[in-house]
Tab-separated table of C-alpha atoms and ligand atoms in Angstrom:
chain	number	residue	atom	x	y	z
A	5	UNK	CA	24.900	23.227	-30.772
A	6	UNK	CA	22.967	21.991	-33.915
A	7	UNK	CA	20.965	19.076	-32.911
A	8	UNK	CA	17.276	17.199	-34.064
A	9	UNK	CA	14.699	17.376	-31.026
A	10	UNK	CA	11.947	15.392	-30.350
A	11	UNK	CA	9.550	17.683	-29.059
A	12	UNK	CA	6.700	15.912	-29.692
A	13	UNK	CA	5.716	12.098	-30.276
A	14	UNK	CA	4.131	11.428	-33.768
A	15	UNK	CA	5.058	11.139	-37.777
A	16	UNK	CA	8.842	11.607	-39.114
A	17	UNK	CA	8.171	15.305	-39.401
A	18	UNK	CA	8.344	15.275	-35.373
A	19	UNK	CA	11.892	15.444	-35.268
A	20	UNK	CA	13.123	19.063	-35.956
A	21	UNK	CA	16.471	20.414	-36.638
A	22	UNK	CA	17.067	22.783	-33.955
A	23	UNK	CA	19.840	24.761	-31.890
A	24	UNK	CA	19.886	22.691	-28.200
A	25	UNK	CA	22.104	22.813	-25.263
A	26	UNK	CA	25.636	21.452	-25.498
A	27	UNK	CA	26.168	18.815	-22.990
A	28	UNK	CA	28.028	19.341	-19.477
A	29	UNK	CA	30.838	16.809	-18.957
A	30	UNK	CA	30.576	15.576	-15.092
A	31	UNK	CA	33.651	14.881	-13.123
A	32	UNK	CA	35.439	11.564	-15.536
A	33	UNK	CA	33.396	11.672	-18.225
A	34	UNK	CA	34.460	13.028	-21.900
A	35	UNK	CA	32.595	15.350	-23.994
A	36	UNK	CA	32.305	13.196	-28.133
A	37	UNK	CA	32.153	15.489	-31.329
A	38	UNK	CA	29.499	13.296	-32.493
A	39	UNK	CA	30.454	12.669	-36.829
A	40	UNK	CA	28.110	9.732	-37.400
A	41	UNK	CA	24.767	8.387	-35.721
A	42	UNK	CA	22.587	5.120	-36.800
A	43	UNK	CA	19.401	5.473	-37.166
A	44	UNK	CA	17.658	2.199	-35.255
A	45	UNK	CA	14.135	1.184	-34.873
A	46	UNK	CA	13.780	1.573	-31.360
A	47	UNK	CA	14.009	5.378	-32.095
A	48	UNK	CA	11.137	5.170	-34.700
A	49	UNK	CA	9.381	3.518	-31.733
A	50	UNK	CA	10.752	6.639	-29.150
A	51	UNK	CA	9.355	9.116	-31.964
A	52	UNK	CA	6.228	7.090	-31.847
A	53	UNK	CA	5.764	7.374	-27.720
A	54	UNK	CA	5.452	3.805	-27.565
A	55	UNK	CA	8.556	3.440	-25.285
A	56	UNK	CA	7.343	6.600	-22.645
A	57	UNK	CA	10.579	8.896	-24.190
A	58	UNK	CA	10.751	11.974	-21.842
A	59	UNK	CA	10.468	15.325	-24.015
A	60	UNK	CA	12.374	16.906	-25.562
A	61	UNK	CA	14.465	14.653	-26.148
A	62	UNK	CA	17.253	14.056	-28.688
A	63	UNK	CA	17.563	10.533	-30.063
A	64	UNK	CA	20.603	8.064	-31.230
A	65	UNK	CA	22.059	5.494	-29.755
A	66	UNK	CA	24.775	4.516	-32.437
A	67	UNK	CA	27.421	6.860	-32.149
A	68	UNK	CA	31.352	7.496	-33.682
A	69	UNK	CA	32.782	10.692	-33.321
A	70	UNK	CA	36.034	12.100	-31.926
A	71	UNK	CA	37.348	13.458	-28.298
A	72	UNK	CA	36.334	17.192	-27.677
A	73	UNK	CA	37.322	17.083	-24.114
A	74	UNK	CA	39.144	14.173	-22.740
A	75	UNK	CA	39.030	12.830	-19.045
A	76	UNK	CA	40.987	13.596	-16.155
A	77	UNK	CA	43.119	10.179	-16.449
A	78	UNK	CA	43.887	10.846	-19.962
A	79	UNK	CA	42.268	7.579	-21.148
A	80	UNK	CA	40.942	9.778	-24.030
A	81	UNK	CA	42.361	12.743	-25.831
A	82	UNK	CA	40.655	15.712	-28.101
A	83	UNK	CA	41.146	14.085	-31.265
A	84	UNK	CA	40.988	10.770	-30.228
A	85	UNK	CA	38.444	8.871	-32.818
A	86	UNK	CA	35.943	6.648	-31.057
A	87	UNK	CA	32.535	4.608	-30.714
A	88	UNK	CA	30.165	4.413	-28.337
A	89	UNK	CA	28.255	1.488	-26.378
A	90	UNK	CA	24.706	2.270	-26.556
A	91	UNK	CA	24.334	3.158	-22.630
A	92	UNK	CA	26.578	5.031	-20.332
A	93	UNK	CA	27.374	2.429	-17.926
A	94	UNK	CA	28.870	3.068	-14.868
A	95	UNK	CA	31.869	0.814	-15.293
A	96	UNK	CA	32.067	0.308	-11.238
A	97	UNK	CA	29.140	-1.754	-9.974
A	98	UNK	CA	29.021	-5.630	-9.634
A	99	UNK	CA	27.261	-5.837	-12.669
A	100	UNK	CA	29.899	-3.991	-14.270
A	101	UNK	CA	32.316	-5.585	-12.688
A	102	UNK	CA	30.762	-9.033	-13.966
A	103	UNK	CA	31.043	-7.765	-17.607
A	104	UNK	CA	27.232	-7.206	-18.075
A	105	UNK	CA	27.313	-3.574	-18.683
A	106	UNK	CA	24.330	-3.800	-20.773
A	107	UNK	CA	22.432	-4.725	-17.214
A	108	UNK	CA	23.751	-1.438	-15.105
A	109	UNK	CA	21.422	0.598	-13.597
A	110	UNK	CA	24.128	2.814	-11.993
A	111	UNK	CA	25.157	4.848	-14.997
A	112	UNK	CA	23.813	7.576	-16.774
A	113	UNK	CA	21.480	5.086	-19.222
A	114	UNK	CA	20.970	4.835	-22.182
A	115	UNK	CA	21.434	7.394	-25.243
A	116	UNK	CA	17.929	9.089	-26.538
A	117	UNK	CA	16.122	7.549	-23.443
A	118	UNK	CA	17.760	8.326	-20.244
A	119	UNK	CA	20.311	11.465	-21.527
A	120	UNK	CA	20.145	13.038	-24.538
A	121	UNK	CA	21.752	10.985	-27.576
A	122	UNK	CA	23.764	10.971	-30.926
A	123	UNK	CA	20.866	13.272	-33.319
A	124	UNK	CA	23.877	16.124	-32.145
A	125	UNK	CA	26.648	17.677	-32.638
A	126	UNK	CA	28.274	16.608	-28.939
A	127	UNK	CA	27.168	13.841	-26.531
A	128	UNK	CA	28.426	12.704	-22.872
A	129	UNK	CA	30.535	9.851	-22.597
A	130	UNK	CA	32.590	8.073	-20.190
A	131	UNK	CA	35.963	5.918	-20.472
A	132	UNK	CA	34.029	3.160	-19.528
A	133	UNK	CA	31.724	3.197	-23.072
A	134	UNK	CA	34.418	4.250	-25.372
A	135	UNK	CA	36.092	2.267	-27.449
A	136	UNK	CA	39.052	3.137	-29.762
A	137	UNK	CA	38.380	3.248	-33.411
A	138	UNK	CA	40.843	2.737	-36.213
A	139	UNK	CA	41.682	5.024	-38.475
A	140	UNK	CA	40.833	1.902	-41.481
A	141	UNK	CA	36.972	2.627	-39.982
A	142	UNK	CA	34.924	5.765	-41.294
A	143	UNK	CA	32.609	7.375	-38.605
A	144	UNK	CA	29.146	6.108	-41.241
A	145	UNK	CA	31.131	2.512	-41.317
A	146	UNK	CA	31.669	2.737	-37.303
A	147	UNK	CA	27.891	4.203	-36.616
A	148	UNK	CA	27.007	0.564	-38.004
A	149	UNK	CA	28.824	-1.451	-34.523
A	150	UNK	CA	27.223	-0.033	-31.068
A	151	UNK	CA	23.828	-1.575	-32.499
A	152	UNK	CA	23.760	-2.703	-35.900
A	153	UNK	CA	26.739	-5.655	-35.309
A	154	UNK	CA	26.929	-5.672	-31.413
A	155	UNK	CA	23.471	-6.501	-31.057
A	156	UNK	CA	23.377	-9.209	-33.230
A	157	UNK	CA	26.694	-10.312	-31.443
A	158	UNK	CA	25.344	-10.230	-27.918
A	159	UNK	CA	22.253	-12.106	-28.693
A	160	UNK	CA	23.857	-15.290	-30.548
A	161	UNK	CA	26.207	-15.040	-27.392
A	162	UNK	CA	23.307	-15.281	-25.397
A	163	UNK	CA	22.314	-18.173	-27.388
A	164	UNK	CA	25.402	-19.673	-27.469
A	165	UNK	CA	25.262	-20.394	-31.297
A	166	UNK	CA	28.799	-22.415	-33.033
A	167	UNK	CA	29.640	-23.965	-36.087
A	168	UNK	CA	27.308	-26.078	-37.750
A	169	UNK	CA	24.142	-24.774	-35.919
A	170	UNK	CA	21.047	-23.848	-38.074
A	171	UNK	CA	20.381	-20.276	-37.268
A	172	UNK	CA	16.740	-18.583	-37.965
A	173	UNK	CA	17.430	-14.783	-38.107
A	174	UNK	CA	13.719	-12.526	-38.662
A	175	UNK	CA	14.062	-9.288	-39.649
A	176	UNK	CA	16.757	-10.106	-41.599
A	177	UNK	CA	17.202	-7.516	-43.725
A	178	UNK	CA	17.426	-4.857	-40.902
A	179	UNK	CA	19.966	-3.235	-38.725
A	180	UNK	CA	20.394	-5.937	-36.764
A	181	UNK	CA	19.229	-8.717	-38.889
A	182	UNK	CA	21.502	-8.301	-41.382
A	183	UNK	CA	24.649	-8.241	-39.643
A	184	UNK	CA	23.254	-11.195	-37.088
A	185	UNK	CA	23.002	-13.049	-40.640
A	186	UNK	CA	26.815	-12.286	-40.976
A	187	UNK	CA	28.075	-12.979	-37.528
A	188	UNK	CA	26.244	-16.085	-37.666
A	189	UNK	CA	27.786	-17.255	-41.023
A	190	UNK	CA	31.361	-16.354	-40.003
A	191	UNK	CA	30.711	-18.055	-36.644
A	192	UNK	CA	30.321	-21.498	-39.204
A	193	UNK	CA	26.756	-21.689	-38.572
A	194	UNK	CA	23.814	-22.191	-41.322
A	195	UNK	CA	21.776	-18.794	-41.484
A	196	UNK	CA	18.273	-18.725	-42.995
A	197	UNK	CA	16.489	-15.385	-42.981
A	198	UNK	CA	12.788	-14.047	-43.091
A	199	UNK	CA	12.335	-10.765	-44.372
A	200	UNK	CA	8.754	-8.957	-45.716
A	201	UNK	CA	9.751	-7.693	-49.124
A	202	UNK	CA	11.408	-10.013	-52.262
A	203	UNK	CA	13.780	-6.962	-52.684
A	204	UNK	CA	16.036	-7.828	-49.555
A	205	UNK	CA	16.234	-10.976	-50.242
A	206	UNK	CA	19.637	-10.342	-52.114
A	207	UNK	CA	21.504	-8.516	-49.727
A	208	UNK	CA	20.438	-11.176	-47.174
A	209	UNK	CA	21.946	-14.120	-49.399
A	210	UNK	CA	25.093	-12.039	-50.383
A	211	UNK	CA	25.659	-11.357	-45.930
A	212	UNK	CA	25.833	-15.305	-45.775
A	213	UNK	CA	22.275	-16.833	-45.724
A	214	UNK	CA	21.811	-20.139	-46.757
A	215	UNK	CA	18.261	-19.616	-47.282
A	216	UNK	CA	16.229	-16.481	-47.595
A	217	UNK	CA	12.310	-16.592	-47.233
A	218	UNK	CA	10.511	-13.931	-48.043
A	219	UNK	CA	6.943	-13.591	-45.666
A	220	UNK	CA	4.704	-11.078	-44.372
A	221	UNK	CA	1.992	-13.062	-42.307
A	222	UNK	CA	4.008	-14.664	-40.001
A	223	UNK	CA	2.766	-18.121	-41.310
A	224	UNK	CA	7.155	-19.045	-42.836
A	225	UNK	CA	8.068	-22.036	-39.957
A	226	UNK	CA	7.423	-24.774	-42.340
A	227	UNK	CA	9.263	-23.578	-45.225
A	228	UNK	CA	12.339	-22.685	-42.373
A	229	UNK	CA	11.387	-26.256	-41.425
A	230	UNK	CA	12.116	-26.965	-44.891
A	231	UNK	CA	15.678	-25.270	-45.430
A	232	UNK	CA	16.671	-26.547	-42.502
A	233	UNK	CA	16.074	-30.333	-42.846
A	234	UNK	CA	13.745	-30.189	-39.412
A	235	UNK	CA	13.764	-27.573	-36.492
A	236	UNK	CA	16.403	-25.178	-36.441
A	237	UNK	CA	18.694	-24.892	-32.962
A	238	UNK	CA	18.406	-21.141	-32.515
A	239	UNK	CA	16.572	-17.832	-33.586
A	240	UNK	CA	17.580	-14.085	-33.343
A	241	UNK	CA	13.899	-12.624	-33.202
A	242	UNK	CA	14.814	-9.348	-34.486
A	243	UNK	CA	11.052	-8.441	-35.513
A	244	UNK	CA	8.594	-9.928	-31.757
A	245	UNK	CA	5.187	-10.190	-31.967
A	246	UNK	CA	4.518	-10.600	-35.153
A	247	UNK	CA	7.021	-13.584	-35.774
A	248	UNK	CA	7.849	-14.736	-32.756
A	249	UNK	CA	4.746	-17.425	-33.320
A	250	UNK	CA	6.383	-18.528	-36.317
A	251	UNK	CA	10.298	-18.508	-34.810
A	252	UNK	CA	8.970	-21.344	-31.965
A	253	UNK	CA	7.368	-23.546	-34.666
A	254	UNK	CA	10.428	-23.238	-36.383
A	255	UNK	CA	13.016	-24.603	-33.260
A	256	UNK	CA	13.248	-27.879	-32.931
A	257	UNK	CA	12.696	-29.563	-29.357
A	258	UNK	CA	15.194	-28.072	-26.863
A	259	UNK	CA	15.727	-24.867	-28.898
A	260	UNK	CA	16.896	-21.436	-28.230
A	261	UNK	CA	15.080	-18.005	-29.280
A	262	UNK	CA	16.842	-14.663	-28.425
A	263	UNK	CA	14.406	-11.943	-28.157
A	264	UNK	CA	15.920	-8.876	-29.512
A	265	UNK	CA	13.567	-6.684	-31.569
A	266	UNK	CA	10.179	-5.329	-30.687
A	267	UNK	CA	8.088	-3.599	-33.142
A	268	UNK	CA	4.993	-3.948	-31.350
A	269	UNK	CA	5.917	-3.105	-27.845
A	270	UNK	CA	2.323	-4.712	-26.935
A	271	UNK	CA	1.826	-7.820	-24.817
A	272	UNK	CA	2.233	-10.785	-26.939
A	273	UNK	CA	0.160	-14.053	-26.726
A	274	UNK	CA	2.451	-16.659	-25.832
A	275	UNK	CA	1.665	-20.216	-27.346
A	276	UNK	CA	2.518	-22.085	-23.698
A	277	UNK	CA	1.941	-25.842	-25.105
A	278	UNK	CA	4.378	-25.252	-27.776
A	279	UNK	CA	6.976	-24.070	-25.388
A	280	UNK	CA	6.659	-27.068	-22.745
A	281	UNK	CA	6.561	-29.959	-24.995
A	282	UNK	CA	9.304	-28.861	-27.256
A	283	UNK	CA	11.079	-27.360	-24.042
A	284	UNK	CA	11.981	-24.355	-25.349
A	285	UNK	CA	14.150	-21.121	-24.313
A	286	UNK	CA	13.254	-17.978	-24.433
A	287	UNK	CA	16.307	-15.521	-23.621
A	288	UNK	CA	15.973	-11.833	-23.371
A	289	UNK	CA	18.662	-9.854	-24.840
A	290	UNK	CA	19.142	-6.755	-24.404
A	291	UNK	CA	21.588	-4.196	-26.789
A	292	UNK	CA	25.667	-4.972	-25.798
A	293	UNK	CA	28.015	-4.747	-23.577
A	294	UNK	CA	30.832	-2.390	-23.893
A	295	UNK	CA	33.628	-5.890	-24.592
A	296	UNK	CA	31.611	-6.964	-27.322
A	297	UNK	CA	32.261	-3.139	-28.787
A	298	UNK	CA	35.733	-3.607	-28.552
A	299	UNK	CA	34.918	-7.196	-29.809
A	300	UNK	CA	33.234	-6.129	-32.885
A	301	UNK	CA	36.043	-2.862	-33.771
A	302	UNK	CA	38.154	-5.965	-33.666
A	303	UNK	CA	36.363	-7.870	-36.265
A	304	UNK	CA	35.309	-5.389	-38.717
A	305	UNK	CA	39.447	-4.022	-38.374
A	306	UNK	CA	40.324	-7.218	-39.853
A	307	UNK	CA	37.465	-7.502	-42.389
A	308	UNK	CA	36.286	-10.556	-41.046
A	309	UNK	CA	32.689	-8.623	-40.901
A	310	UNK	CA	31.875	-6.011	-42.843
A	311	UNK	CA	29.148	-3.399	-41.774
A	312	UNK	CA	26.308	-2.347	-44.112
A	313	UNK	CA	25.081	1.114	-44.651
A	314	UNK	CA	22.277	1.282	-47.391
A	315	UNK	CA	21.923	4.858	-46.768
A	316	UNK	CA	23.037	8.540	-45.101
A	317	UNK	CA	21.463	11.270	-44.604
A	318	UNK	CA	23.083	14.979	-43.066
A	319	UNK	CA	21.721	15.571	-39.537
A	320	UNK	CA	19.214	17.887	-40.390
A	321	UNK	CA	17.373	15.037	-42.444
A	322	UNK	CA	16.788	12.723	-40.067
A	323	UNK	CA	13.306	12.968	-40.422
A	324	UNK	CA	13.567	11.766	-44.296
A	325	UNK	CA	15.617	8.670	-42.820
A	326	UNK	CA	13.411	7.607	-40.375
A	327	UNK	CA	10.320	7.717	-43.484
A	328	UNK	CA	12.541	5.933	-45.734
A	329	UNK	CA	12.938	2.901	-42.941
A	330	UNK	CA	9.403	2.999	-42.790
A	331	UNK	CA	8.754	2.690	-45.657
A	332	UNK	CA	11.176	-0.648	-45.622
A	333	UNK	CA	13.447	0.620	-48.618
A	334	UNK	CA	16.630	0.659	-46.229
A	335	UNK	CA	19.047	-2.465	-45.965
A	336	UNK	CA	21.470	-2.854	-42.918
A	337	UNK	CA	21.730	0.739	-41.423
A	338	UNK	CA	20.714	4.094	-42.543
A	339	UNK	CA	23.409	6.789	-40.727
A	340	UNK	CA	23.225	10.460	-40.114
A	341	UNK	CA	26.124	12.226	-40.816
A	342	UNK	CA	27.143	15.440	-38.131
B	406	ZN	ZN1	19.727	0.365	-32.007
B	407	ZN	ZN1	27.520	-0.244	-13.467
């Protein structure tokens, strides 16, 4: 099958469109046509080697495709259009029994890291992280959900945001950023988002944010401060280490940060008096679980969010889309089409 391997860790021009083995379907699993993959910044980090990616490996952990080969049950069909959770969960544990599929250690992994991913023309998949899509959804539109919306929608879950909470959202003109901006609007909440270039800022207004501040030293809390009339109640740290500083001046006492992003996957100096006097929370969270899929299919189906793609590229150019990220002149998602 046509795929893009990373055979090596380094610059875009490390990912090469190349022939690669079709995946083997185990016993209950189905076999995706993959038609649409996002393009997220944890795989500019895997193409980096900062997160230890196993070589070769084939990235993409955003994926919307159709049924090649369905299960055994018949829970999915060939033709059957679908998206993918980000990791193959094994749908039987405790923890996935609790809901928390995100947390499973039983299951295959997670796409690009622990099996091959959605840079491809077929991927593995099991009933258990496969949701239906509507035909009212493209495959680019439904590439945007597994990461780009359900992220966003497990962390201010985590956080437990509602209506009329002030919401800090970093990184807001990303992936994640931007649709956490949405989901937090629609949930009734304020939103006001940081981004690093004046030319997001629109997009970032026109997704629902109160406030947009535009920063690139970390140095924004007072002027969130300022938007916010005081501290706000809750941040979706979609950037780390070189906010996160910022986003725990900007809580107010008893507030909530959700760490989500993680651009410099390097230990990061934690300012402890600020946390204990202001009694602050720091909450890991960690990509989605396969209900919040099905969750966000449901939202998007009834335009009450709408995912953002700045951008697509054809499979073969997914080097050229992971330059143009890093260069920053992508909004929302860029996509690979298959
Ligand atoms: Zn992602
Ligand atoms: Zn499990």
């Amino acid at each position: 099958m046509r795929a893009v391997v990373l055979e090596r860790f380094g610059e875009p021009s490390a990912l090469v469109a190349a022939e690669a083995p079709r995946p083997q379907r185990a016993a209950g699993e189905l076999l995706v046509s993959v038609r649409a993959c996002g393009v997220c910044g944890h795989d500019l980090l895997a193409r980096r080697g900062a997160l230890g990616t196993a070589l070769p490996q084939v990235l993409g952990h955003e994926v919307a495709g159709e049924v090649l080969e369905g299960d055994e049950d018949g829970r999915f069909a060939p033709g059957d259009r679908v998206v993918l959770n980000q990791r193959m969960s094994c749908g039987k544990c405790a923890v996935c029994r609790s809901g928390a599929t995100n947390r499973c250690v039983r299951g295959a992994g997670f796409y690009g890291d622990d099996l091959p991913g959605g840079y491809a023309e077929v991927i593995r998949a099991a009933p258990s992280n496969t949701v239906a899509l509507p035909d009212a959804l493209s495959f680019v539109q439904a590439a945007a959900l597994p990461c780009g919306i359900c992220t966003g929608l497990h962390a201010l879950g985590r956080l437990g945001v509602q209506a009329g909470d002030t919401v800090l959202v970093t990184g807001a003109g990303g992936g994640v950023g931007l649709h956490a901006v949405a989901l937090a609007h629609r949930t009734g909440a304020r939103a006001i988002g940081v981004v690093r270039r004046a030319g997001k800022a629109a997009v970032v207004r026109d997704a629902g944010a109160e406030t947009v501040i535009v920063n690139d030293d970390g140095d924004f809390s007072r002027a969130v401060r300022d938007a916010a009339g005081g501290g706000v109640d809750a941040v979706v740290e979609c950037v780390g280490a070189p906010t996160l500083a910022g986003s725990l001046r900007a809580l107010r006492a008893g507030g909530r940060v959700a760490l989500v992003g993680n651009v410099d996957p390097e230990a990061v100096a934690l300012h402890l008096g600020l946390v204990i006097l202001k009694e602050l929370e720091l909450l890991g969270s960690s990509h989605a679980t396969v209900a919040e899929l099905s969750d966000a299919v449901g939202l998007v189906a009834a335009g009450e969010i709408a995912p953002h793609v700045s951008h697509t590229f054809p499979l073969a150019d997914a080097a050229q889309a992971h330059a143009l990220i890093e260069r920053g002149e992508a909004t929302g998602r860029v996509v690979l089409e298959v």
